[in-house]
XYZ file of C-alpha atoms in Angstrom:
556
model
C -167.503 109.138 31.494
C -164.532 109.634 29.155
C -161.864 107.000 28.552
C -159.241 108.621 30.809
C -161.683 108.781 33.746
C -162.600 105.139 33.270
C -158.927 104.179 33.269
C -158.245 106.171 36.434
C -161.235 104.551 38.113
C -160.015 101.076 37.135
C -156.512 101.855 38.435
C -158.014 103.160 41.691
C -160.018 99.966 42.165
C -156.984 97.852 41.285
C -154.825 99.553 43.884
C -157.322 98.675 46.612
C -158.186 95.251 45.223
C -154.675 93.872 45.750
C -154.477 94.490 49.536
C -158.073 93.296 49.906
C -157.216 90.039 48.131
C -154.080 89.628 50.215
C -156.088 90.203 53.401
C -158.749 87.701 52.391
C -156.088 85.138 51.448
C -154.367 85.678 54.792
C -157.635 85.248 56.730
C -158.447 82.057 54.832
C -154.958 80.655 55.381
C -155.013 81.532 59.076
C -158.501 80.048 59.517
C -157.472 76.806 57.796
C -154.300 76.401 59.835
C -155.769 77.523 63.128
C -159.328 76.212 63.190
C -159.172 73.183 60.882
C -156.040 71.838 62.568
C -156.068 68.694 64.745
C -154.809 71.076 67.444
C -157.743 73.487 67.153
C -159.123 72.520 70.547
C -155.783 72.236 72.335
C -155.370 74.583 75.330
C -153.517 77.845 74.732
C -150.194 78.325 76.474
C -150.245 81.556 78.548
C -147.236 83.183 76.862
C -146.446 86.786 77.783
C -143.530 87.533 75.478
C -144.733 88.623 72.032
C -142.058 86.554 70.222
C -143.301 83.376 71.859
C -146.992 84.284 71.668
C -147.200 85.561 68.090
C -144.152 84.114 66.327
C -143.386 80.885 68.214
C -139.786 82.014 68.695
C -137.511 81.968 71.706
C -136.730 85.497 72.965
C -133.067 86.506 72.594
C -131.025 86.986 75.794
C -131.625 90.315 77.472
C -129.068 91.500 80.017
C -131.493 94.181 81.223
C -134.106 91.580 82.126
C -134.513 91.344 85.898
C -135.887 87.799 85.994
C -135.809 84.620 83.931
C -139.202 85.084 82.293
C -138.716 82.215 79.834
C -138.120 79.691 82.623
C -141.031 81.081 84.624
C -143.302 80.655 81.611
C -142.174 77.066 81.044
C -142.594 76.194 84.721
C -146.073 77.715 84.820
C -147.103 75.719 81.762
C -145.546 72.503 83.057
C -147.218 72.746 86.464
C -150.737 73.431 85.183
C -152.575 70.095 84.671
C -155.029 71.762 82.278
C -152.135 72.426 79.862
C -151.047 68.779 79.640
C -150.138 66.798 77.696
C -149.686 69.672 75.247
C -150.526 73.353 74.927
C -150.170 75.624 71.918
C -149.071 79.117 70.915
C -150.463 80.106 67.506
C -148.279 82.363 65.387
C -149.732 85.256 63.399
C -149.458 82.977 60.352
C -151.531 80.292 62.046
C -148.628 77.885 62.558
C -148.599 76.113 65.934
C -145.811 76.077 68.475
C -146.620 72.973 70.515
C -145.305 72.825 74.070
C -145.069 69.232 75.281
C -145.562 69.005 79.038
C -145.441 65.290 79.860
C -142.624 62.771 79.966
C -144.545 60.406 77.692
C -145.028 63.194 75.170
C -141.343 64.098 75.271
C -140.364 60.467 74.713
C -142.832 60.220 71.831
C -141.034 63.160 70.222
C -137.380 62.501 71.013
C -137.267 58.704 70.938
C -139.981 57.622 68.499
C -140.292 60.819 66.461
C -136.563 61.131 65.767
C -136.140 57.439 64.978
C -134.829 56.669 61.532
C -137.594 56.197 58.976
C -138.092 52.645 57.715
C -138.766 54.084 54.256
C -135.519 54.765 52.425
C -135.043 58.444 51.636
C -137.888 59.560 53.873
C -136.938 61.839 56.793
C -137.821 61.042 60.380
C -141.152 62.327 61.668
C -139.418 65.101 63.593
C -135.978 66.671 63.328
C -133.859 69.217 65.113
C -135.610 72.609 65.266
C -135.155 74.828 62.205
C -134.355 78.012 64.125
C -131.719 76.414 66.352
C -130.161 74.773 63.279
C -130.020 78.140 61.541
C -128.430 79.808 64.568
C -125.900 76.965 64.812
C -125.099 77.392 61.120
C -124.459 81.080 61.664
C -122.373 80.503 64.782
C -120.107 77.873 63.263
C -120.023 79.271 59.743
C -121.071 76.096 57.975
C -122.237 72.534 58.435
C -121.580 70.824 61.746
C -122.881 67.944 63.825
C -125.317 70.316 65.542
C -126.993 71.781 62.460
C -127.216 68.990 59.886
C -129.873 66.288 59.631
C -130.419 62.946 57.923
C -127.455 61.081 56.467
C -125.217 64.156 56.806
C -125.776 64.016 60.572
C -125.639 60.214 60.725
C -122.123 59.737 59.331
C -120.723 62.399 61.651
C -122.433 60.866 64.669
C -121.184 57.411 63.687
C -117.578 58.641 63.739
C -117.719 60.827 66.846
C -119.811 58.610 69.135
C -117.357 55.742 69.901
C -114.669 57.835 71.668
C -117.350 59.155 74.042
C -118.407 55.665 75.133
C -117.303 54.828 78.715
C -114.909 52.016 77.762
C -112.905 54.462 75.644
C -113.433 57.721 77.527
C -112.887 56.724 81.162
C -109.366 55.249 80.996
C -108.114 58.111 78.811
C -109.784 61.040 80.549
C -110.122 60.001 84.199
C -106.443 60.654 85.102
C -106.527 64.140 83.567
C -109.832 65.061 85.222
C -108.449 63.924 88.577
C -105.216 65.871 88.059
C -107.030 69.018 86.928
C -109.362 68.711 89.917
C -106.249 68.578 92.107
C -105.223 71.967 90.698
C -108.678 73.267 91.578
C -108.347 71.990 95.161
C -105.061 73.834 95.532
C -106.730 77.063 94.418
C -109.560 76.515 96.911
C -107.011 75.908 99.666
C -105.190 79.151 98.847
C -108.455 81.097 99.049
C -109.463 79.271 102.214
C -106.191 80.332 103.829
C -106.616 83.945 102.714
C -110.358 84.122 103.414
C -111.068 85.419 99.909
C -114.296 84.755 98.046
C -114.332 82.915 94.705
C -116.688 83.264 91.737
C -117.232 79.665 90.685
C -118.977 79.850 87.333
C -116.024 81.381 85.480
C -113.656 79.070 87.326
C -115.600 75.975 86.332
C -115.788 77.180 82.723
C -111.978 77.268 82.645
C -111.853 73.778 84.132
C -114.383 72.337 81.696
C -112.775 74.007 78.696
C -109.466 72.381 79.659
C -111.099 68.957 80.079
C -112.930 69.126 76.752
C -109.914 70.394 74.805
C -107.695 67.733 76.364
C -110.005 64.979 75.188
C -110.697 66.498 71.774
C -107.007 66.917 70.910
C -105.146 64.646 73.342
C -102.925 67.397 74.754
C -103.086 69.652 77.797
C -100.588 72.126 76.298
C -102.403 73.896 73.485
C -101.606 77.225 71.851
C -104.223 79.527 73.405
C -102.265 82.534 72.147
C -103.949 82.005 68.787
C -107.154 83.436 70.288
C -105.423 85.906 72.572
C -105.724 83.744 75.691
C -107.894 80.918 76.958
C -110.581 83.299 78.235
C -111.433 84.236 74.641
C -112.507 80.667 73.922
C -115.548 81.506 76.059
C -116.599 84.391 73.833
C -119.483 82.613 72.118
C -122.070 84.731 73.957
C -120.365 87.902 72.777
C -120.476 87.119 69.094
C -123.549 84.901 69.034
C -125.646 86.096 66.069
C -129.391 86.493 66.127
C -129.723 87.892 62.619
C -131.478 85.256 60.568
C -129.397 85.365 57.422
C -126.762 83.073 55.901
C -125.057 85.757 53.830
C -121.509 86.968 54.354
C -122.908 90.415 55.128
C -124.989 89.046 58.014
C -121.951 87.297 59.475
C -119.416 90.086 59.092
C -119.640 91.347 62.694
C -118.725 88.065 64.373
C -116.730 86.315 61.631
C -113.301 87.565 62.873
C -113.842 86.054 66.331
C -115.042 82.767 64.858
C -112.094 82.638 62.465
C -109.692 82.961 65.404
C -111.429 80.082 67.174
C -111.125 77.970 64.039
C -107.434 78.870 63.786
C -107.004 77.590 67.341
C -108.750 74.330 66.442
C -106.682 73.887 63.286
C -103.499 74.477 65.287
C -104.645 71.951 67.906
C -105.460 69.441 65.167
C -101.827 69.534 64.083
C -100.860 68.117 67.494
C -103.611 65.504 67.308
C -102.499 64.489 63.824
C -98.933 63.962 65.040
C -100.196 61.703 67.837
C -102.490 59.833 65.457
C -99.684 59.099 62.996
C -97.376 57.918 65.772
C -100.041 55.684 67.326
C -101.108 54.367 63.934
C -97.528 53.422 63.141
C -97.219 51.579 66.451
C -100.508 49.755 65.881
C -99.326 48.686 62.414
C -96.034 47.361 63.817
C -97.886 45.461 66.527
C -100.477 44.103 64.111
C -103.442 45.547 66.016
C -106.669 45.188 63.970
C -108.432 48.412 62.970
C -111.486 47.746 65.138
C -109.347 47.193 68.248
C -107.365 50.410 67.959
C -108.003 53.050 70.596
C -106.605 56.518 69.981
C -105.763 59.267 72.469
C -108.252 61.869 71.294
C -111.540 62.439 69.518
C -109.648 64.168 66.696
C -107.404 61.131 66.234
C -110.467 58.890 65.962
C -111.820 61.243 63.297
C -108.542 61.028 61.362
C -108.634 57.233 61.624
C -112.112 57.104 60.096
C -110.885 58.613 56.831
C -114.299 60.243 56.372
C -113.289 63.877 56.794
C -111.776 65.819 53.876
C -108.134 66.837 54.022
C -109.104 70.514 54.190
C -110.512 69.706 57.674
C -113.374 72.213 57.249
C -116.076 69.793 58.411
C -113.912 68.415 61.208
C -113.101 71.901 62.511
C -116.803 72.817 62.535
C -117.715 69.598 64.324
C -115.060 70.089 67.001
C -116.106 73.709 67.441
C -119.708 72.598 67.953
C -118.646 69.924 70.462
C -116.687 72.510 72.434
C -119.561 74.935 72.789
C -122.162 72.222 73.319
C -120.337 71.042 76.417
C -118.117 73.540 78.163
C -120.713 75.948 79.549
C -123.410 73.374 80.288
C -121.154 71.315 82.562
C -119.591 74.401 84.127
C -122.937 76.049 84.910
C -124.216 72.779 86.400
C -121.224 72.633 88.746
C -121.754 76.267 89.741
C -125.438 75.683 90.517
C -124.565 72.513 92.459
C -122.189 74.418 94.728
C -124.676 77.255 95.114
C -127.044 74.711 96.676
C -124.366 72.917 98.700
C -123.185 76.260 100.107
C -126.691 76.803 101.527
C -126.990 73.319 103.020
C -124.353 72.437 105.657
C -126.114 69.168 106.527
C -125.937 67.981 102.942
C -122.244 68.895 102.880
C -121.697 66.753 105.984
C -123.615 63.815 104.504
C -121.511 64.021 101.365
C -118.320 64.340 103.383
C -118.978 61.160 105.385
C -119.806 59.157 102.264
C -116.877 60.467 100.213
C -114.326 60.197 103.033
C -115.286 56.547 103.607
C -114.399 55.815 99.975
C -111.527 58.171 99.085
C -109.936 58.515 102.513
C -108.358 61.691 103.914
C -106.546 64.200 101.680
C -104.273 64.463 99.899
C -105.910 61.986 97.552
C -103.648 60.769 94.777
C -105.258 61.472 91.368
C -104.533 57.948 90.182
C -106.476 56.523 93.138
C -109.747 58.063 91.911
C -111.519 55.444 89.804
C -115.006 55.046 88.325
C -115.515 52.113 90.683
C -114.969 54.411 93.659
C -117.214 57.103 92.209
C -119.947 54.474 91.861
C -119.726 53.873 95.619
C -120.784 57.473 96.282
C -124.432 57.587 95.160
C -125.139 60.810 97.009
C -122.585 62.568 94.796
C -124.461 61.363 91.722
C -127.755 62.344 93.336
C -126.468 65.895 93.869
C -125.638 66.492 90.220
C -128.871 64.849 89.058
C -130.909 67.053 91.383
C -128.977 70.056 90.097
C -129.873 69.155 86.519
C -133.505 68.760 87.573
C -133.779 72.154 89.221
C -131.388 73.965 86.880
C -131.528 72.076 83.559
C -128.767 73.091 81.179
C -131.371 73.177 78.388
C -134.819 74.465 79.413
C -136.560 73.106 76.324
C -135.618 70.950 73.350
C -136.855 72.381 70.010
C -137.790 70.134 67.112
C -139.530 70.595 63.768
C -142.346 68.244 62.729
C -141.908 66.809 59.227
C -145.083 64.704 59.184
C -148.091 64.153 61.429
C -146.888 62.788 64.766
C -148.773 61.409 67.758
C -147.598 63.073 70.976
C -149.109 61.564 74.116
C -152.396 60.929 72.324
C -152.556 64.228 70.418
C -151.879 64.537 66.683
C -149.330 67.249 65.904
C -149.494 68.109 62.184
C -146.494 68.359 59.897
C -145.001 71.842 59.709
C -145.448 72.491 63.431
C -142.665 73.418 65.817
C -142.358 71.621 69.163
C -140.741 72.632 72.428
C -140.163 69.673 74.726
C -140.674 71.437 78.056
C -137.791 70.088 80.137
C -137.973 72.934 82.667
C -141.687 72.561 83.248
C -141.824 68.763 83.484
C -138.948 68.694 85.970
C -140.746 71.217 88.188
C -144.042 69.326 88.099
C -145.141 68.582 91.704
C -147.087 65.528 90.512
C -143.702 63.918 89.795
C -141.376 65.853 92.118
C -143.181 66.976 95.289
C -142.066 70.360 96.579
C -140.146 70.982 93.333
C -138.533 74.224 94.527
C -136.680 72.288 97.227
C -133.214 71.004 96.387
C -133.475 67.389 97.555
C -130.893 64.931 96.190
C -132.512 62.024 98.067
C -135.111 61.981 95.290
C -132.575 60.075 93.232
C -131.673 57.394 95.790
C -133.345 54.057 95.173
C -134.929 52.716 98.391
C -134.100 49.082 97.664
C -130.412 49.914 97.246
C -130.035 51.901 100.454
C -128.375 50.427 103.506
C -127.971 52.149 106.811
C -124.462 52.413 108.130
C -123.143 54.119 111.214
C -120.388 56.660 111.302
C -118.128 55.561 114.131
C -117.233 59.086 115.210
C -120.670 60.381 116.065
C -123.063 57.458 115.588
C -125.037 59.527 113.065
C -126.788 57.290 110.609
C -126.001 58.042 106.989
C -127.544 56.583 103.873
C -125.491 54.738 101.311
C -126.560 52.691 98.333
C -125.166 50.463 95.702
C -124.199 51.967 92.370
C -127.280 52.799 90.334
C -125.762 54.852 87.531
C -122.208 53.815 86.781
C -119.989 55.131 84.031
C -119.871 51.679 82.468
C -123.566 51.418 81.667
C -126.306 53.789 80.596
C -129.355 54.662 82.600
C -131.965 52.280 81.234
C -134.804 54.603 82.154
C -133.703 57.167 79.587
C -135.097 55.431 76.527
C -137.505 53.072 78.278
C -141.052 52.987 76.954
C -142.330 53.260 80.542
C -143.117 56.934 81.094
C -145.079 56.577 84.315
C -143.062 58.356 86.992
C -144.601 59.037 90.392
C -143.230 60.660 93.552
C -142.368 57.143 94.747
C -140.269 56.442 91.656
C -138.647 59.830 91.029
C -135.266 58.144 90.694
C -136.438 56.527 87.429
C -136.843 59.892 85.735
C -134.527 60.069 82.696
C -131.689 62.521 82.106
C -133.664 64.972 79.959
C -130.902 67.578 80.077
C -128.809 65.242 77.933
C -131.877 64.698 75.690
C -133.078 61.221 74.633
C -133.021 58.834 71.708
C -130.457 58.704 68.941
C -129.759 62.425 69.358
C -128.757 62.063 73.024
C -125.800 64.226 74.043
C -122.438 62.852 72.882
C -120.607 64.338 75.851
C -122.869 62.974 78.586
C -120.256 60.587 79.998
C -117.581 63.273 79.926
C -119.848 65.653 81.833
C -120.816 63.019 84.420
C -117.178 62.092 84.988
C -116.225 65.709 85.652
C -119.274 66.462 87.799
C -118.778 63.444 90.043
C -115.047 63.917 90.436
C -115.196 67.622 91.312
C -118.104 67.339 93.755
C -116.577 64.344 95.538
C -113.058 65.744 95.834
C -114.149 69.212 96.984
C -116.578 67.877 99.599
C -113.866 65.536 100.898
C -111.628 68.473 101.751
C -113.715 71.654 102.214
C -116.883 73.189 103.538
C -118.375 76.142 101.688
C -120.805 79.011 102.212
C -122.326 81.647 99.972
C -121.141 85.219 100.085
C -123.565 87.271 102.155
C -126.208 88.919 100.001
C -125.715 86.536 97.077
C -128.702 85.995 94.816
C -128.918 82.745 92.874
C -131.066 83.143 89.799
C -131.114 81.693 86.294
C -130.664 83.283 82.900
C -131.133 81.494 79.584
C -128.513 82.185 76.907
C -129.098 79.070 74.805
C -128.144 77.281 78.048
C -129.054 78.049 81.664
C -126.433 80.081 83.531
C -126.257 81.799 86.936
C -127.485 85.343 86.303
C -125.264 86.912 88.977
C -122.573 84.262 89.216
C -121.947 82.067 92.263
C -119.738 83.653 94.952
C -118.489 81.199 97.577
C -116.108 81.055 100.548
C -114.249 77.775 101.193
C -112.887 76.496 104.506
C -110.683 73.462 105.042
C -112.120 70.587 107.043
């Protein structure tokens, strides 16, 4: 064989050797990750969607989809005892997506796993999921409270948490929520008089956007013309990116819309800054110590901290993330709540009797609605908690595992991704019998109930003492006790607001709005669904009504 033939033969073998070596390396890597993992014997989650099954990724929203396949998958996994405490989807690279299907496992992840490491400089065992952080980074165009971790997250949380605590939030926000709810009641009355149907989801999004913006900036009159009208503040689903790239090129299609939203926030911050300077001057003149100063808005509290740069880039991103973390979740929850109330006249009557005994007949003065009165209406609280159980705003909570973590007795290795299966656990019949049934009495504590008699018709109605006031947190949320049975359903924590140090900042704001709206509407109206309405869920980061919620109102 001559030299040229030998060279050609060597080149031929080399061409085929490279893919063979790559294939062998891939098989070895996959075998090591898949079959030498502590999770090797864990049950496989029966995923149908190829993104979940082979890549461990959440499928993007699909308007053409006829059913909520993601929720159905999570419910199926959560209800199957053979898939608890965890089940696994193995990616084509041999990396596990671990689906946690027990309350104890979820607490192990969210409370213990996310706890601050005792070793300085070492990250927590688990952290916010990498994919959701990347999407958040793309959406908000930079660092924000929802996409940073470690100390970068901690200093932001430290500044933004205090104004959302009940002692600060309730006195400042309660009057506005009550007033804005009064506007809503007037709209319902107009439609009741005309017999016209209302779509509630969009309506509640407007309401919640107003409430959030009022508390973020301390003003009800903001310049919505910056974004071409208030409705454009709800455009996140339109320009939400799913391209996984941080480059300017990848963001070019939705950057103009985001820039307009940031212009609106910057304009609103100018108002908040004026209020902050005026209040700060008054506090100085009165000699009020720094720690005793209470400002009108979240933005003013941020200014007072002195931690944000003068260019306001980080502050704008944080406020943008707070807006979109809260407005649709609360609004969709209200819409789902009324979709259930509209199908249950008896529940409406039970609510009416309880609310009327506390608030009295309409018109109810906004200033007369207090957290103390809301705490006397446990059935109202039970309605929104049951809504969040059946229609959780977040169907799963994604986290990334930094180091080996014990989850309900199973070792989850570092590098794994975890989905805390909120949807599945909350539809588990071993905890919530007949989980498809909307039953707010699950959340009423037997020892707190007293039977009272309605003087008009001698019908017995259940009342109870306050079990979840706006002045204290629900102790079951972070409790180490994870044993919940059908007899103690009311001790189940508020998973929709997540748990541990990463629990939702806006929880108290959402609860205040939910309670106030449900109570005031039930005190004045009955409601029924439009004939032919279909109530179904669709997951677009959060759970929304797929076809809206169309309701008729009638005055009592």
